Amino acid sequence: AQSVTQLDSQVPVFEEAPVELRCNYSSSVSVYLFWYVQYPNQGLQLLLKYLSGSTLVKGINGFEAEFNKSQTSFHLRKPSVHISDTAEYFCAVRGNKLSFGAGTTVTVRA
Amino acid sequence: DTAVSQTPKYLVTQMGNDKSIKCEQNLGHDTMYWYKQDSKKFLKIMFSYNNKELIINETVPNRFSPKSPDKAHLNLHINSLELGDSAVYFCASSQLDRRDTEAFFGQGTRLTVV
């Protein structure tokens, strides 16, 4: 069995401020970890993924995530957000199947 | 070129009707999925097909029937539509034996049942 928990349902943030979105997972098998972004009225697109190796993963649009095996976490960060980062963010794990967290709504304000 | 395409993008229909949503992928993947996204943005997997064979069938009413004529297509037919079926339905595809690769998603079909 596997599950994904996104700890923040909504994150309001001012433009140019940093943001962190938290994700914890559990799985009885080895997993691969992903962050997807969903812009308004669009489908999901991949931000970044962790497969193995370095625990710090860099993705598109200035996002990065850190894998922490002992804490079973995969938190997403961006040091300075833009208005265009307003979107829904999903953490996902792929073990036997691809499972998503409940999503975090990020709203960037000027 | 669109990797995963769904039609239609919007679908408004009355309760009790039967409707279909089509999905096609040109990525050469062997596995396709249907996800339902509710009004709270929660994504729930409904079905998954691998090489035209059903491999995941979550707890979904049997009014929903997926059909995969070939590994590049996965359609979703819904009978006797209900108000609660209103949601955004996403099709996705991936390569089953490559768990390290991501799934690719279509743009979604917004279904509104009135």
Short mmCIF file of C-alpha atoms in Angstrom, two decimals:
data_model
loop_
_atom_site.label_atom_id
_atom_site.label_comp_id
_atom_site.label_asym_id
_atom_site.label_seq_id
_atom_site.Cartn_x
_atom_site.Cartn_y
_atom_site.Cartn_z
CA ALA A 1 0.00 0.00 0.00
CA GLN A 2 1.15 3.53 -0.62
CA SER A 3 -0.14 6.97 0.28
CA VAL A 4 0.77 10.60 -0.13
CA THR A 5 0.00 13.41 2.28
CA GLN A 6 0.34 17.04 1.36
CA LEU A 7 0.39 18.92 4.61
CA ASP A 8 -0.81 22.28 3.32
CA SER A 9 -4.04 22.63 1.42
CA GLN A 10 -3.59 26.33 0.67
CA VAL A 11 -0.49 28.49 0.65
CA PRO A 12 -0.86 32.22 0.03
CA VAL A 13 2.42 33.95 -0.69
CA PHE A 14 3.61 37.36 -1.83
CA GLU A 15 5.46 37.79 -5.09
CA GLU A 16 9.24 37.34 -4.78
CA ALA A 17 8.86 35.57 -1.43
CA PRO A 18 10.03 31.97 -0.96
CA VAL A 19 7.57 29.10 -0.80
CA GLU A 20 7.75 25.56 0.52
CA LEU A 21 5.13 22.88 -0.10
CA ARG A 22 5.30 19.86 2.14
CA CYS A 23 4.79 16.27 1.08
CA ASN A 24 5.08 13.06 3.08
CA TYR A 25 4.61 9.58 1.71
CA SER A 26 4.40 5.99 2.85
CA SER A 27 4.92 2.84 0.86
CA SER A 28 5.69 -0.81 1.41
CA VAL A 29 7.74 -0.91 -1.81
CA SER A 30 10.38 1.36 -3.23
CA VAL A 31 8.89 4.39 -4.90
CA TYR A 32 9.71 7.14 -7.27
CA LEU A 33 8.59 10.65 -6.35
CA PHE A 34 7.16 13.40 -8.50
CA TRP A 35 5.81 16.91 -8.26
CA TYR A 36 3.26 18.04 -10.82
CA VAL A 37 1.78 21.49 -11.39
CA GLN A 38 -1.70 22.26 -12.68
CA TYR A 39 -2.24 25.78 -13.94
CA PRO A 40 -5.85 27.03 -14.03
CA ASN A 41 -8.00 25.12 -16.50
CA GLN A 42 -5.10 23.00 -17.68
CA GLY A 43 -3.83 19.47 -17.29
CA LEU A 44 -0.98 18.35 -15.07
CA GLN A 45 2.61 18.80 -16.11
CA LEU A 46 5.75 17.51 -14.48
CA LEU A 47 7.80 19.91 -12.37
CA LEU A 48 10.46 17.47 -11.23
CA LYS A 49 11.09 13.92 -10.13
CA TYR A 50 13.33 12.01 -7.77
CA LEU A 51 14.63 8.66 -8.91
CA SER A 52 17.90 8.08 -7.05
CA GLY A 53 21.21 9.74 -6.34
CA SER A 54 21.40 13.32 -5.10
CA THR A 55 18.59 14.10 -2.71
CA LEU A 56 18.21 17.62 -4.06
CA VAL A 57 16.39 17.66 -7.35
CA LYS A 58 16.02 20.67 -9.61
CA GLY A 59 13.04 21.10 -11.87
CA ILE A 60 11.51 23.57 -14.25
CA ASN A 61 10.62 27.19 -13.47
CA GLY A 62 13.14 27.45 -10.64
CA PHE A 63 11.58 24.79 -8.43
CA GLU A 64 13.57 22.25 -6.47
CA ALA A 65 12.71 19.48 -4.06
CA GLU A 66 14.56 17.58 -1.41
CA PHE A 67 14.10 13.90 -0.76
CA ASN A 68 14.49 12.81 2.85
CA LYS A 69 14.33 9.06 3.22
CA SER A 70 14.36 8.96 7.01
CA GLN A 71 11.46 11.39 7.21
CA THR A 72 9.78 9.98 4.09
CA SER A 73 9.36 13.49 2.78
CA PHE A 74 9.74 15.20 -0.55
CA HIS A 75 9.20 18.92 0.02
CA LEU A 76 9.05 21.37 -2.87
CA ARG A 77 10.63 24.82 -2.71
CA LYS A 78 11.12 27.93 -4.75
CA PRO A 79 13.25 30.80 -3.43
CA SER A 80 11.28 33.57 -5.17
CA VAL A 81 7.83 33.10 -6.64
CA HIS A 82 6.12 34.93 -9.48
CA ILE A 83 2.47 35.69 -10.06
CA SER A 84 2.57 33.03 -12.77
CA ASP A 85 3.33 30.36 -10.16
CA THR A 86 -0.27 30.57 -8.98
CA ALA A 87 -1.47 27.01 -9.51
CA GLU A 88 -2.33 23.71 -7.90
CA TYR A 89 0.65 21.53 -6.97
CA PHE A 90 0.50 17.78 -6.58
CA CYS A 91 2.97 15.44 -4.99
CA ALA A 92 2.86 11.91 -6.40
CA VAL A 93 4.48 8.58 -5.70
CA ARG A 94 4.82 5.70 -8.09
CA GLY A 95 5.17 2.28 -6.56
CA ASN A 96 2.73 -0.27 -7.84
CA LYS A 97 0.61 2.57 -9.16
CA LEU A 98 0.74 6.35 -9.41
CA SER A 99 -0.90 7.96 -6.38
CA PHE A 100 -1.43 11.66 -5.82
CA GLY A 101 -1.67 13.82 -2.76
CA ALA A 102 -4.70 16.04 -2.24
CA GLY A 103 -2.96 19.02 -3.78
CA THR A 104 -1.77 22.40 -2.50
CA THR A 105 -3.24 25.59 -3.88
CA VAL A 106 -0.58 28.27 -4.21
CA THR A 107 -1.84 31.81 -4.64
CA VAL A 108 0.79 34.43 -5.36
CA ARG A 109 -0.15 38.02 -4.64
CA ALA A 110 1.57 41.20 -5.76
CA ASP B 1 2.26 17.63 -31.42
CA THR B 2 -0.09 16.89 -28.56
CA ALA B 3 1.13 13.91 -26.56
CA VAL B 4 -2.14 13.01 -24.83
CA SER B 5 -5.31 14.44 -26.30
CA GLN B 6 -8.83 14.22 -24.96
CA THR B 7 -12.10 15.15 -26.56
CA PRO B 8 -14.26 16.95 -25.84
CA LYS B 9 -12.73 19.60 -23.60
CA TYR B 10 -16.13 20.59 -22.24
CA LEU B 11 -19.26 18.49 -21.96
CA VAL B 12 -22.58 19.71 -20.59
CA THR B 13 -25.39 17.19 -20.47
CA GLN B 14 -28.58 16.35 -18.66
CA MET B 15 -29.03 13.74 -15.96
CA GLY B 16 -29.78 10.32 -17.30
CA ASN B 17 -27.93 10.78 -20.57
CA ASP B 18 -25.10 8.56 -21.81
CA LYS B 19 -21.86 10.18 -22.91
CA SER B 20 -18.35 9.25 -23.99
CA ILE B 21 -14.95 10.87 -23.63
CA LYS B 22 -12.15 9.90 -25.96
CA CYS B 23 -8.42 9.81 -25.30
CA GLU B 24 -5.47 9.18 -27.57
CA GLN B 25 -1.74 9.20 -26.90
CA ASN B 26 1.08 9.32 -29.43
CA LEU B 27 3.92 8.62 -27.02
CA GLY B 28 4.12 4.90 -27.66
CA HIS B 29 3.24 4.17 -24.03
CA ASP B 30 1.73 0.83 -23.13
CA THR B 31 -0.45 2.02 -20.23
CA MET B 32 -3.28 4.52 -20.05
CA TYR B 33 -5.34 5.84 -17.17
CA TRP B 34 -8.49 7.72 -16.32
CA TYR B 35 -8.48 10.04 -13.33
CA LYS B 36 -11.38 11.99 -11.86
CA GLN B 37 -10.72 15.39 -10.32
CA ASP B 38 -13.48 16.65 -8.07
CA SER B 39 -14.37 20.21 -7.15
CA LYS B 40 -11.77 20.16 -4.38
CA LYS B 41 -9.07 19.30 -6.92
CA PHE B 42 -8.59 15.81 -5.50
CA LEU B 43 -7.30 13.38 -8.13
CA LYS B 44 -8.59 9.84 -7.94
CA ILE B 45 -7.59 7.06 -10.26
CA MET B 46 -10.49 5.25 -11.86
CA PHE B 47 -9.06 2.80 -14.36
CA SER B 48 -5.81 1.74 -15.92
CA TYR B 49 -5.22 -0.30 -19.06
CA ASN B 50 -1.98 -1.96 -20.07
CA ASN B 51 -1.82 -3.11 -23.67
CA LYS B 52 -5.62 -3.08 -23.86
CA GLU B 53 -5.99 -5.12 -20.68
CA LEU B 54 -7.64 -3.68 -17.58
CA ILE B 55 -5.13 -3.66 -14.71
CA ILE B 56 -6.59 -1.16 -12.26
CA ASN B 57 -10.27 -0.84 -11.54
CA GLU B 58 -10.88 1.25 -8.47
CA THR B 59 -14.25 1.46 -6.77
CA VAL B 60 -16.15 3.12 -9.56
CA PRO B 61 -19.87 2.68 -10.34
CA ASN B 62 -20.42 0.23 -13.15
CA ARG B 63 -22.13 3.03 -15.08
CA PHE B 64 -18.54 3.89 -16.03
CA SER B 65 -17.11 1.60 -18.69
CA PRO B 66 -13.66 2.10 -20.15
CA LYS B 67 -12.80 0.72 -23.56
CA SER B 68 -9.35 0.39 -25.08
CA PRO B 69 -9.46 -0.55 -28.78
CA ASP B 70 -5.66 -0.40 -28.94
CA LYS B 71 -2.87 0.69 -26.65
CA ALA B 72 -2.94 4.24 -28.00
CA HIS B 73 -6.61 4.82 -27.16
CA LEU B 74 -8.65 4.67 -23.99
CA ASN B 75 -12.24 5.87 -24.06
CA LEU B 76 -14.59 6.35 -21.16
CA HIS B 77 -18.30 5.75 -21.55
CA ILE B 78 -20.69 6.87 -18.83
CA ASN B 79 -24.27 5.65 -18.68
CA SER B 80 -27.19 7.27 -16.87
CA LEU B 81 -25.25 10.35 -15.85
CA GLU B 82 -25.83 11.73 -12.35
CA LEU B 83 -25.20 15.16 -10.85
CA GLY B 84 -22.33 13.72 -8.82
CA ASP B 85 -20.51 12.75 -11.99
CA SER B 86 -19.76 16.41 -12.60
CA ALA B 87 -15.98 16.73 -12.46
CA VAL B 88 -12.91 17.08 -14.61
CA TYR B 89 -11.76 13.79 -16.11
CA PHE B 90 -8.12 13.38 -17.04
CA CYS B 91 -6.58 10.81 -19.28
CA ALA B 92 -2.93 9.93 -18.79
CA SER B 93 -0.36 7.55 -20.18
CA SER B 94 2.93 6.04 -19.09
CA GLN B 95 5.23 3.09 -19.65
CA LEU B 96 4.35 0.42 -17.11
CA ASP B 97 7.77 -1.13 -16.74
CA ARG B 98 9.42 2.26 -16.41
CA ARG B 99 8.30 3.33 -12.96
CA ASP B 100 11.00 5.98 -13.01
CA THR B 101 9.27 7.87 -15.81
CA GLU B 102 6.40 10.23 -15.35
CA ALA B 103 2.87 9.96 -16.57
CA PHE B 104 1.72 12.42 -19.21
CA PHE B 105 -1.69 13.99 -18.86
CA GLY B 106 -4.27 15.29 -21.25
CA GLN B 107 -5.85 18.71 -20.84
CA GLY B 108 -8.92 17.30 -19.16
CA THR B 109 -12.61 17.09 -19.96
CA ARG B 110 -14.87 19.20 -17.80
CA LEU B 111 -18.13 17.31 -17.45
CA THR B 112 -21.14 19.20 -16.11
CA VAL B 113 -24.33 17.28 -15.47
CA VAL B 114 -27.42 19.44 -15.09
#
